[in-house]
């Protein structure tokens, strides 16, 4: 997600003029798609095992808790910009 949102976050920097382009439009559409389509978050079940999935790139990092291969109501992410 941090790679997808990188162009959007760059617009919030003090030294960058706010000019919305098709790159920003596409990034926003991708974020909306990812947030509204499967896999949808599920509730934590304390009787099930959990896994932690991590990811990092030059733009940011993220982590997600999984149960039975599906994300549950907890995740963390951050951008480096």
mmCIF file of C-alpha atoms in Angstrom:
data_model
loop_
_atom_site.group_PDB
_atom_site.id
_atom_site.type_symbol
_atom_site.label_atom_id
_atom_site.label_comp_id
_atom_site.label_asym_id
_atom_site.label_seq_id
_atom_site.Cartn_x
_atom_site.Cartn_y
_atom_site.Cartn_z
ATOM 1 C CA UNK A 1 0.000 0.000 0.000
ATOM 2 C CA UNK A 2 2.854 2.401 0.736
ATOM 3 C CA UNK A 3 4.103 2.119 -2.850
ATOM 4 C CA UNK A 4 0.620 2.844 -4.210
ATOM 5 C CA UNK A 5 0.048 5.833 -1.909
ATOM 6 C CA UNK A 6 3.519 7.318 -2.419
ATOM 7 C CA UNK A 7 2.395 9.841 -5.092
ATOM 8 C CA UNK A 8 -0.478 10.947 -2.838
ATOM 9 C CA UNK A 9 1.748 11.387 0.210
ATOM 10 C CA UNK A 10 4.233 13.397 -1.847
ATOM 11 C CA UNK A 11 1.511 15.999 -2.422
ATOM 12 C CA UNK A 12 1.441 16.694 1.327
ATOM 13 C CA UNK A 13 5.108 17.699 1.477
ATOM 14 C CA UNK A 14 5.830 21.343 2.168
ATOM 15 C CA UNK A 15 8.293 21.696 -0.707
ATOM 16 C CA UNK A 16 5.943 20.225 -3.352
ATOM 17 C CA UNK A 17 3.347 22.222 -5.270
ATOM 18 C CA UNK A 18 -0.074 20.551 -5.116
ATOM 19 C CA UNK A 19 -0.802 19.563 -8.717
ATOM 20 C CA UNK A 20 -3.208 16.638 -9.164
ATOM 21 C CA UNK A 21 -2.329 14.441 -12.157
ATOM 22 C CA UNK A 22 -3.562 11.193 -13.663
ATOM 23 C CA UNK A 23 -0.898 9.423 -11.572
ATOM 24 C CA UNK A 24 -2.640 10.653 -8.413
ATOM 25 C CA UNK A 25 -6.053 9.772 -9.816
ATOM 26 C CA UNK A 26 -4.895 6.219 -10.581
ATOM 27 C CA UNK A 27 -3.328 5.841 -7.130
ATOM 28 C CA UNK A 28 -6.559 6.942 -5.448
ATOM 29 C CA UNK A 29 -8.604 4.526 -7.571
ATOM 30 C CA UNK A 30 -6.241 1.673 -6.648
ATOM 31 C CA UNK A 31 -6.484 2.476 -2.935
ATOM 32 C CA UNK A 32 -10.291 2.573 -3.109
ATOM 33 C CA UNK A 33 -10.326 -0.764 -4.927
ATOM 34 C CA UNK A 34 -7.994 -2.414 -2.413
ATOM 35 C CA UNK A 35 -9.986 -1.138 0.565
ATOM 36 C CA UNK A 36 -13.372 -2.221 -0.758
ATOM 37 C CA UNK A 37 -12.629 -5.665 -2.204
ATOM 38 C CA UNK A 38 -11.595 -9.027 -0.804
ATOM 39 C CA UNK A 39 -9.820 -9.957 1.319
ATOM 40 C CA UNK A 40 -12.097 -8.253 3.811
ATOM 41 C CA UNK A 41 -10.980 -8.089 7.429
ATOM 42 C CA UNK A 42 -12.422 -10.561 9.921
ATOM 43 C CA UNK A 43 -12.659 -10.576 13.698
ATOM 44 C CA UNK A 44 -9.890 -11.937 15.904
ATOM 45 C CA UNK A 45 -10.536 -15.446 17.239
ATOM 46 C CA UNK A 46 -8.423 -16.095 20.368
ATOM 47 C CA UNK A 47 -8.703 -19.872 19.867
ATOM 48 C CA UNK A 48 -7.012 -19.784 16.433
ATOM 49 C CA UNK A 49 -3.302 -19.451 15.672
ATOM 50 C CA UNK A 50 -2.062 -16.164 14.246
ATOM 51 C CA UNK A 51 0.563 -15.324 11.639
ATOM 52 C CA UNK A 52 2.297 -12.014 11.009
ATOM 53 C CA UNK A 53 2.923 -11.028 7.394
ATOM 54 C CA UNK A 54 5.388 -8.218 6.738
ATOM 55 C CA UNK A 55 6.392 -6.248 3.677
ATOM 56 C CA UNK A 56 8.805 -3.416 2.986
ATOM 57 C CA UNK A 57 9.907 -1.315 0.050
ATOM 58 C CA UNK A 58 11.882 1.867 -0.479
ATOM 59 C CA UNK A 59 8.621 3.797 0.110
ATOM 60 C CA UNK A 60 7.403 2.215 3.353
ATOM 61 C CA UNK A 61 6.689 -0.858 5.419
ATOM 62 C CA UNK A 62 3.677 -2.797 6.597
ATOM 63 C CA UNK A 63 2.564 -5.706 8.726
ATOM 64 C CA UNK A 64 -0.691 -7.623 9.000
ATOM 65 C CA UNK A 65 -2.034 -10.221 11.425
ATOM 66 C CA UNK A 66 -3.582 -13.269 9.741
ATOM 67 C CA UNK A 67 -5.714 -16.159 10.942
ATOM 68 C CA UNK A 68 -6.283 -19.092 8.591
ATOM 69 C CA UNK A 69 -4.690 -17.049 5.802
ATOM 70 C CA UNK A 70 -7.129 -14.124 6.149
ATOM 71 C CA UNK A 71 -6.332 -10.670 7.566
ATOM 72 C CA UNK A 72 -7.874 -9.814 10.915
ATOM 73 C CA UNK A 73 -8.667 -6.433 12.462
ATOM 74 C CA UNK A 74 -5.091 -5.368 13.024
ATOM 75 C CA UNK A 75 -2.431 -4.018 10.722
ATOM 76 C CA UNK A 76 0.311 -1.458 10.695
ATOM 77 C CA UNK A 77 1.910 0.542 7.930
ATOM 78 C CA UNK A 78 4.075 3.555 7.471
ATOM 79 C CA UNK A 79 5.605 5.573 4.714
ATOM 80 C CA UNK A 80 9.165 6.826 4.572
ATOM 81 C CA UNK A 81 8.287 10.190 3.018
#
